[in-house]
mmCIF file of C-alpha atoms in Angstrom:
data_model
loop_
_atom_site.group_PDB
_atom_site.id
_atom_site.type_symbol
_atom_site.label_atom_id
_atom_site.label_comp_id
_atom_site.label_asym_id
_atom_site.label_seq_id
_atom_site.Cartn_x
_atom_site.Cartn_y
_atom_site.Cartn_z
ATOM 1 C CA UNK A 87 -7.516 -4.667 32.594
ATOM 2 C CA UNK A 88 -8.623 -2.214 29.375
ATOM 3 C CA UNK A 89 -4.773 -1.088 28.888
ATOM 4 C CA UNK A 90 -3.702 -4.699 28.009
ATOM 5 C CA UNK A 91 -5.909 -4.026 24.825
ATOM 6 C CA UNK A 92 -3.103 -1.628 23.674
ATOM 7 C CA UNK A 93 -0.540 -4.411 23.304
ATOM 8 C CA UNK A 94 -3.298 -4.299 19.680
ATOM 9 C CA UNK A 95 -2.189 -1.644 17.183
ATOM 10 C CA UNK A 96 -5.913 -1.222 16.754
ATOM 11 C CA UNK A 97 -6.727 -0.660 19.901
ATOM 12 C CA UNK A 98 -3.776 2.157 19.878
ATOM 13 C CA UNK A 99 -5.403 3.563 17.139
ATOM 14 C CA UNK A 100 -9.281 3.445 18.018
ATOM 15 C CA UNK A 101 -8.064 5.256 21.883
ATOM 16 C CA UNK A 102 -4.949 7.682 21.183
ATOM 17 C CA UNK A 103 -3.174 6.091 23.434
ATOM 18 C CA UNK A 104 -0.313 3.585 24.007
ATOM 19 C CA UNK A 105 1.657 2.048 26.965
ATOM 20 C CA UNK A 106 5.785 2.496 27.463
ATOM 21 C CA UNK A 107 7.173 -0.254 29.640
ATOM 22 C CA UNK A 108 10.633 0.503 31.898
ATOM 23 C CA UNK A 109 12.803 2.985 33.446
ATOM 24 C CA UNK A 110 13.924 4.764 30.231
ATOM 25 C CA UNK A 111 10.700 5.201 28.950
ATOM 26 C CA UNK A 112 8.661 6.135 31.645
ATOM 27 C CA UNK A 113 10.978 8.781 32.302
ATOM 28 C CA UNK A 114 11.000 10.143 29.167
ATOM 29 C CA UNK A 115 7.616 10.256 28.904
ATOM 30 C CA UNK A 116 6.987 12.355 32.210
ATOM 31 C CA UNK A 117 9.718 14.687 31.172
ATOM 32 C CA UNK A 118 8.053 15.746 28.058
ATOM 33 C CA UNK A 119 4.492 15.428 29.666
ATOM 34 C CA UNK A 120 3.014 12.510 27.720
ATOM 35 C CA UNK A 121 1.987 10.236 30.223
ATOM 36 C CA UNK A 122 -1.681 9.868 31.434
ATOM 37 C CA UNK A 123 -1.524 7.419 34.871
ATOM 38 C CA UNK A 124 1.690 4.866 35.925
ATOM 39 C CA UNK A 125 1.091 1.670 36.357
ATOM 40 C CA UNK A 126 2.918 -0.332 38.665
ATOM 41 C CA UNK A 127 4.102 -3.281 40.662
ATOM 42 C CA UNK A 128 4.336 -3.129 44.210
ATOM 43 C CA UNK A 129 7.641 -4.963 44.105
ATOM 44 C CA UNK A 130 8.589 -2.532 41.274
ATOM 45 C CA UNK A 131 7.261 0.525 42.881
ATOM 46 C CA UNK A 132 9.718 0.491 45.330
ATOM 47 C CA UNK A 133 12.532 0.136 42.699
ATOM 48 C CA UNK A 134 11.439 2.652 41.270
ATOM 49 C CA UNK A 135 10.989 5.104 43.387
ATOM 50 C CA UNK A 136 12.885 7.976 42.532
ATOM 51 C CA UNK A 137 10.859 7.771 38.732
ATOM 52 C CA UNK A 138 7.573 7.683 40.263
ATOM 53 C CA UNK A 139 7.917 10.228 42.924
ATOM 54 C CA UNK A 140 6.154 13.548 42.491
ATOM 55 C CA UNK A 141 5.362 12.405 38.940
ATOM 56 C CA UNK A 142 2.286 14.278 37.263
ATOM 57 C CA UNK A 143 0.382 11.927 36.670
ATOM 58 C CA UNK A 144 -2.400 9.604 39.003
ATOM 59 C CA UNK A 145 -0.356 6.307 40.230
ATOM 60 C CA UNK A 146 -1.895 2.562 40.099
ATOM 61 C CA UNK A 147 -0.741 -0.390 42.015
ATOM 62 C CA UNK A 148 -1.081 -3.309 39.679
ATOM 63 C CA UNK A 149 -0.527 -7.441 40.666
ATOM 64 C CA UNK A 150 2.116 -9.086 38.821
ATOM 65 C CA UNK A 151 -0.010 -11.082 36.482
ATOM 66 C CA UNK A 152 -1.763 -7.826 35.645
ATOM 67 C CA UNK A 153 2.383 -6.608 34.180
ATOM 68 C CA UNK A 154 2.077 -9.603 32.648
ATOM 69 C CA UNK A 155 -0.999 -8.914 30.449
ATOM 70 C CA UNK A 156 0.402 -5.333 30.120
ATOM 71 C CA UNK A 157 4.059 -6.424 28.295
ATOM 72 C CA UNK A 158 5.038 -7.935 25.533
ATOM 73 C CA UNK A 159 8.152 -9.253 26.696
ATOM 74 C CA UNK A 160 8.645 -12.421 28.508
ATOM 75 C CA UNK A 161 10.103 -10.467 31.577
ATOM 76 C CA UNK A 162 8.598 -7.194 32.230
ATOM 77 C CA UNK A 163 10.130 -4.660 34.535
ATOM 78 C CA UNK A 164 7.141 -4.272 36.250
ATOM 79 C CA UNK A 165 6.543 -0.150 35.545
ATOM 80 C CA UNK A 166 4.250 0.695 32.548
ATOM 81 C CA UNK A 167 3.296 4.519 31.186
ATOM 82 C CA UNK A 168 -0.439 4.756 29.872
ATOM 83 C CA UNK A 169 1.261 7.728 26.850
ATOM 84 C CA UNK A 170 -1.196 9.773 24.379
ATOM 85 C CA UNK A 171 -0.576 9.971 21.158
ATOM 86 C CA UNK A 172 2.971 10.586 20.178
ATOM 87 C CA UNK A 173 3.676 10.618 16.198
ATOM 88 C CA UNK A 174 4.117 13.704 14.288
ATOM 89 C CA UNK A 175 3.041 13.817 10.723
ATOM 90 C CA UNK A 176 5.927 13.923 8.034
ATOM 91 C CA UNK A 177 5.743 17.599 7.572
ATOM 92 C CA UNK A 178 6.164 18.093 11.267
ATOM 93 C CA UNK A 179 9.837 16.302 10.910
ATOM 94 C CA UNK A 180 10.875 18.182 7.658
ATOM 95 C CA UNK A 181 10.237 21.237 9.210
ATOM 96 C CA UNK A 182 12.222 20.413 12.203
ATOM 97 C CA UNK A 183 15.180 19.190 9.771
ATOM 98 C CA UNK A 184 14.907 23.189 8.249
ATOM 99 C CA UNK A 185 15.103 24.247 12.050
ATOM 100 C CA UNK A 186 18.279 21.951 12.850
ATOM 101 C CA UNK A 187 20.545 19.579 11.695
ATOM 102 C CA UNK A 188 18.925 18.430 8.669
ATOM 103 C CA UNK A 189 19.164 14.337 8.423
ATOM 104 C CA UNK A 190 16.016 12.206 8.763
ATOM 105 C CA UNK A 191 15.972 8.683 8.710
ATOM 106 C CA UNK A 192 13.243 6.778 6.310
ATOM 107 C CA UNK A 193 12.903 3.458 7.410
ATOM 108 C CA UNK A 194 10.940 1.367 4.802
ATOM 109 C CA UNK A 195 8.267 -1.004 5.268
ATOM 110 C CA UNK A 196 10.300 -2.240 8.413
ATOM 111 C CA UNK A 197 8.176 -5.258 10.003
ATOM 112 C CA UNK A 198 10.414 -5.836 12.925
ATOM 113 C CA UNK A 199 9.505 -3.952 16.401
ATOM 114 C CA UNK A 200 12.935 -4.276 17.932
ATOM 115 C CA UNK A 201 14.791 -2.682 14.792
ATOM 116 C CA UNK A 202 12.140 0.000 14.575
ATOM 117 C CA UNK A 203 13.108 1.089 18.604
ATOM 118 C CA UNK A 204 16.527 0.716 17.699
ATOM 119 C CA UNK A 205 16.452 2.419 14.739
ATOM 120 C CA UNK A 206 14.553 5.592 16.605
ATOM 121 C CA UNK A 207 17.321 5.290 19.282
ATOM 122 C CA UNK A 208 20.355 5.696 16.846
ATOM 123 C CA UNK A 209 18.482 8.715 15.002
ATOM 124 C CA UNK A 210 18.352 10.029 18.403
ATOM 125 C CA UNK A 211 21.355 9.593 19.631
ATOM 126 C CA UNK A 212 22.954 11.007 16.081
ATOM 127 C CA UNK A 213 20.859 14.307 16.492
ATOM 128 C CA UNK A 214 18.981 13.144 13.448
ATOM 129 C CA UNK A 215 15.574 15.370 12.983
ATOM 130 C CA UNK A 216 13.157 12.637 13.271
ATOM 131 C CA UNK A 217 11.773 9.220 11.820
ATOM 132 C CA UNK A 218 9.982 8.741 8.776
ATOM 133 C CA UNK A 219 8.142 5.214 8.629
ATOM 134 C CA UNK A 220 7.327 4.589 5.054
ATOM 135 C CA UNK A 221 5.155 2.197 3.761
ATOM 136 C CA UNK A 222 3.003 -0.716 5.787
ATOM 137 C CA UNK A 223 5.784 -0.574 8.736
ATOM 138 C CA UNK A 224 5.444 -2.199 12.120
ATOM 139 C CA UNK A 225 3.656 0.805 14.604
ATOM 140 C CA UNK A 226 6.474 2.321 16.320
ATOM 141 C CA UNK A 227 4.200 3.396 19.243
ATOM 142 C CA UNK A 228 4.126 -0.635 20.106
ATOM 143 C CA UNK A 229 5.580 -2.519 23.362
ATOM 144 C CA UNK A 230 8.414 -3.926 21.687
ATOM 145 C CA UNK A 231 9.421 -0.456 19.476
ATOM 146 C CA UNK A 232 8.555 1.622 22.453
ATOM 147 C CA UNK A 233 10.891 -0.641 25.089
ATOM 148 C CA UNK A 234 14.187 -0.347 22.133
ATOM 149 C CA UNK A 235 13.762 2.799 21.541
ATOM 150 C CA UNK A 236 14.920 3.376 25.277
ATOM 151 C CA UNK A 237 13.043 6.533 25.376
ATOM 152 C CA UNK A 238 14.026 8.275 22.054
ATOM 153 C CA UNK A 239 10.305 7.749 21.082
ATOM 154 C CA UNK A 240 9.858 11.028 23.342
ATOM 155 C CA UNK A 241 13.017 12.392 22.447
ATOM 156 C CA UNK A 242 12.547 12.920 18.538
ATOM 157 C CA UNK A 243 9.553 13.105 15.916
ATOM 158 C CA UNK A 244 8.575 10.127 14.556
ATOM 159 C CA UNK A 245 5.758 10.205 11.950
ATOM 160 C CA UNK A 246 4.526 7.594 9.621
ATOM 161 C CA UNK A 247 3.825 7.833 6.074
ATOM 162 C CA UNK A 248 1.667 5.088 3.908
ATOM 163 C CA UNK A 249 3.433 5.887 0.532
ATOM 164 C CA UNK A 250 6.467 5.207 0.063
ATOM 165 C CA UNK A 251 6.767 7.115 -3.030
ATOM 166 C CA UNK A 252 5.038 9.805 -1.587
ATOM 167 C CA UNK A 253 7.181 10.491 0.934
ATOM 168 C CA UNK A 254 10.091 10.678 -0.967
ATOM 169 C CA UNK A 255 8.368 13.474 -3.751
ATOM 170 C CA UNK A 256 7.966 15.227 -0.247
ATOM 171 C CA UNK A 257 11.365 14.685 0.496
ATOM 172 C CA UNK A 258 12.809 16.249 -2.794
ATOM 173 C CA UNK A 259 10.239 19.063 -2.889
ATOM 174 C CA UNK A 260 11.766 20.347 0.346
ATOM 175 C CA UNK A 261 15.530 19.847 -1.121
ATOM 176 C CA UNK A 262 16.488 17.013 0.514
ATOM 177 C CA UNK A 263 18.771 14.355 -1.400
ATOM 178 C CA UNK A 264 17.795 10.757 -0.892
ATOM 179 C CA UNK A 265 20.234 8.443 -0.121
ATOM 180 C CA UNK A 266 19.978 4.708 -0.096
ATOM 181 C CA UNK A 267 21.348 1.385 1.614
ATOM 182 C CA UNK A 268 22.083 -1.336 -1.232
ATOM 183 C CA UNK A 269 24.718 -4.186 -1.237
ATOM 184 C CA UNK A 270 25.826 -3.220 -4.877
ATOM 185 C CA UNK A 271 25.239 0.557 -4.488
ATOM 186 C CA UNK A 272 27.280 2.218 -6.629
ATOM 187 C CA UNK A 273 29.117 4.560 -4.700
ATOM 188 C CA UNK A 274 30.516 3.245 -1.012
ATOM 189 C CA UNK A 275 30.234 5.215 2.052
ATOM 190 C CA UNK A 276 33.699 6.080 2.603
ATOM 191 C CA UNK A 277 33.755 7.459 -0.422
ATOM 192 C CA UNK A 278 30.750 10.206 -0.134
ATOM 193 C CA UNK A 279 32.794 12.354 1.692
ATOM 194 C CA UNK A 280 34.563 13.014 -1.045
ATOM 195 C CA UNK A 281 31.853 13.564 -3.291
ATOM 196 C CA UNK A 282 30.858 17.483 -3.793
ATOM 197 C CA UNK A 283 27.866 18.993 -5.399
ATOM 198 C CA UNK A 284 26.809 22.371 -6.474
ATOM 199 C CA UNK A 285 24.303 24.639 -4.073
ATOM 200 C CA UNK A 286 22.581 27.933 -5.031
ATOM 201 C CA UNK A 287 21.054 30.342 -2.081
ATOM 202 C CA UNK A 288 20.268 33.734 -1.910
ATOM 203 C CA UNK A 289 21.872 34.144 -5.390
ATOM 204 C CA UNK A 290 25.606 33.139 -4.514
ATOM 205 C CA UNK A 291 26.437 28.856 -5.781
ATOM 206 C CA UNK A 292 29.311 27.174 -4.195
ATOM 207 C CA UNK A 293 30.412 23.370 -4.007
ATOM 208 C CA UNK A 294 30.044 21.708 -0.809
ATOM 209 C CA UNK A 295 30.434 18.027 0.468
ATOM 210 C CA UNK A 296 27.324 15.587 -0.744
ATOM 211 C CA UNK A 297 26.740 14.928 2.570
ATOM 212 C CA UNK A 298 26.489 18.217 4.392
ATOM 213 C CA UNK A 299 23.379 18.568 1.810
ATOM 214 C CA UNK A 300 20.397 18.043 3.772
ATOM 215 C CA UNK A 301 19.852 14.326 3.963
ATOM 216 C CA UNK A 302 17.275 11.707 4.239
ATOM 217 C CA UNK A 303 18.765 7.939 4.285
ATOM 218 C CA UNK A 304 16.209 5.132 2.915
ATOM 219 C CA UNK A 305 16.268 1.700 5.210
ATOM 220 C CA UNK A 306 14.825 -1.292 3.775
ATOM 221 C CA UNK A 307 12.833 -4.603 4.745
ATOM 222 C CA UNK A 308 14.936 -6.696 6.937
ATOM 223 C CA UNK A 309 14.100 -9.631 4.741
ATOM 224 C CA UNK A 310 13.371 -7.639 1.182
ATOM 225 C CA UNK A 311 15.430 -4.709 1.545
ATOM 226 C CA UNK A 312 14.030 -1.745 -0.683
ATOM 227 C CA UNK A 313 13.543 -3.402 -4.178
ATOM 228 C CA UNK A 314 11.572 -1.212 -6.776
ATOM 229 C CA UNK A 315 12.055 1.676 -4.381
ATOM 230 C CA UNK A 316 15.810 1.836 -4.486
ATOM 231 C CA UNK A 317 15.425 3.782 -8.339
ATOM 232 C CA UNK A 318 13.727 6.853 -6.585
ATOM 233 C CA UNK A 319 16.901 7.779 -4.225
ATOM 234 C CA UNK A 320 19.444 9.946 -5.370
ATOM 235 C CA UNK A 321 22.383 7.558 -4.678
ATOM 236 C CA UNK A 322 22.417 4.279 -4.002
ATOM 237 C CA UNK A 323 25.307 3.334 -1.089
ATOM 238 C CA UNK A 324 27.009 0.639 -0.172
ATOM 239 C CA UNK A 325 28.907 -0.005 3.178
ATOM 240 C CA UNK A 326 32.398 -1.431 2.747
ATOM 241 C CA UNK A 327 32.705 -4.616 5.116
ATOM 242 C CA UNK A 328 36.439 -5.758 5.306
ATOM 243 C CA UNK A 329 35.712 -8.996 7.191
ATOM 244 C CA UNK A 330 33.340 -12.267 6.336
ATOM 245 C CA UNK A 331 29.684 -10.917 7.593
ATOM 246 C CA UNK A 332 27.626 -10.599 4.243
ATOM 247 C CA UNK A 333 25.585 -8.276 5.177
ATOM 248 C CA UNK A 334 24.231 -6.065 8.354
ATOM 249 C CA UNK A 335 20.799 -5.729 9.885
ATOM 250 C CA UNK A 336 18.647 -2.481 9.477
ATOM 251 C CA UNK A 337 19.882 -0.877 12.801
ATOM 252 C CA UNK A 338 23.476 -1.640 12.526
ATOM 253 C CA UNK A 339 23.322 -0.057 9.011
ATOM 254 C CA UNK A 340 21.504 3.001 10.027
ATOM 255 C CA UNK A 341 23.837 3.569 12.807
ATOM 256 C CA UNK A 342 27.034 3.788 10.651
ATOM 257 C CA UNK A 343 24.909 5.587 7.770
ATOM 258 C CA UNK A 344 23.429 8.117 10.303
ATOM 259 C CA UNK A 345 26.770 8.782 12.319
ATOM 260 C CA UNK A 346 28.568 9.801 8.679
ATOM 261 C CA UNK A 347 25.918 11.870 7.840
ATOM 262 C CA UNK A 348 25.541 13.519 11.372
ATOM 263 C CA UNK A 349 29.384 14.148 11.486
ATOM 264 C CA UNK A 350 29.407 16.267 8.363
ATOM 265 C CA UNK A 351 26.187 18.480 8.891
ATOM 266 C CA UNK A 352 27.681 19.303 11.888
ATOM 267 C CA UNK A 353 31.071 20.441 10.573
#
């Protein structure tokens, strides 16, 4: 069938359009009116019943080797979302971190689907503004990223930007400070709370907290972390592990990053 063409980034590209596979997402996307015609199982239809009924959008019965051809994972769930176009544009998320709480997450050059879902997920979950993708990044708007992110795709803007540098002048130009994840950071994260900097608005300065400032958090490669890109953030951070574990991966790290940051903006 022409939708299996979409498990291509490509073909994502070329149409607009991209599939979400399972309960989470499919919901998501009928609740905020993405979603262009259901596919599903017959076996699956009846599972799902209470997501498929009265949805707004045209409903297709589809054989089982037909979910097959439509996932990407090696058990499908049988209930797929044909979705238009979902990413913002950078600017899009900045201005929604000026309308709220003001954290955005910059994952960069991230080349692993599941990470990128999860990683959309926990800035979700933390009330984050949005997603930044920065650099040649896996597409977010894939099976795999789609399925992690449990939803949160629909949930909160999620943009991608192709230069890294550039997206970080953007950053600074609309006052955020740049923090970044490195093993030998030189400041850890249980110590930023503790760390105040000088503000100036409307003519009266004060000292507040360096992380109530309005934040954006750099993630790097899973494999290469952030290398020459680390020297454009503010302050480089390390997270203080008290067992054996050398390191963490990208979602675990943005999770305990983003949940800092999160609780003091919203003091």
């Amino acid at each position: 069938m022409a939708a299996a063409k979409l498990r291509r980034a490509a073909a994502r590209k070329k149409a607009g359009r991209f599939l979400a596979e399972g309960k989470n997402a499919v919901t998501s996307a009928l609740e905020h009116g993405r979603v262009l015609e259901i596919f599903v199982t017959e076996a699956a239809h009846e599972h799902f019943a209470d997501v498929i009924h009265d949805a707004a959008a045209p409903v297709s019965l589809i054989t089982s080797r037909a979910a097959e051809h439509l996932s990407e994972t090696v058990t499908n769930t049988g209930i797929f979302a044909l979705c238009d176009h979902q990413l913002a544009s950078p600017k899009k998320v900045l201005e929604r971190a000026h309308q709220g709480l003001s954290l955005v997450a910059v994952p960069v050059e991230t080349s692993e689907p599941g990470n990128a879902g999860t990683l959309i997920r926990v800035a979700d979950a933390c009330g984050a503004a949005g997603v930044i993708f920065a650099g040649h990044s896996v597409d977010p708007q894939g099976g795999k990223a789609v399925r992690a992110s449990a939803g949160s795709l629909f949930h909160v803007p999620v943009a991608r930007g192709k230069g890294v540098a550039e997206v970080i002048d953007q950053l600074h130009e609309e006052g955020f400070t740049v923090l970044a994840t490195a093993m030998d950071g030189e400041t850890r994260l249980d110590q930023l709370a503790d760390e105040v900097v000088e503000w100036t608005l409307g003519g009266q300065q004060g000292e507040r907290p360096l992380l109530a400032q309005p934040t954006a958090w750099l993630f790097g490669n899973e494999a290469h972390g952030l290398g020459e890109w680390l020297d454009l953030a503010d302050v480089r951070v390390s997270i203080p592990m008290h067992g054996q574990a050398e390191s963490l991966n990208l979602s675990t790290a943005a999770s305990i990053c983003l949940y800092e940051s999160a609780k003091a903006l919203s003091r």
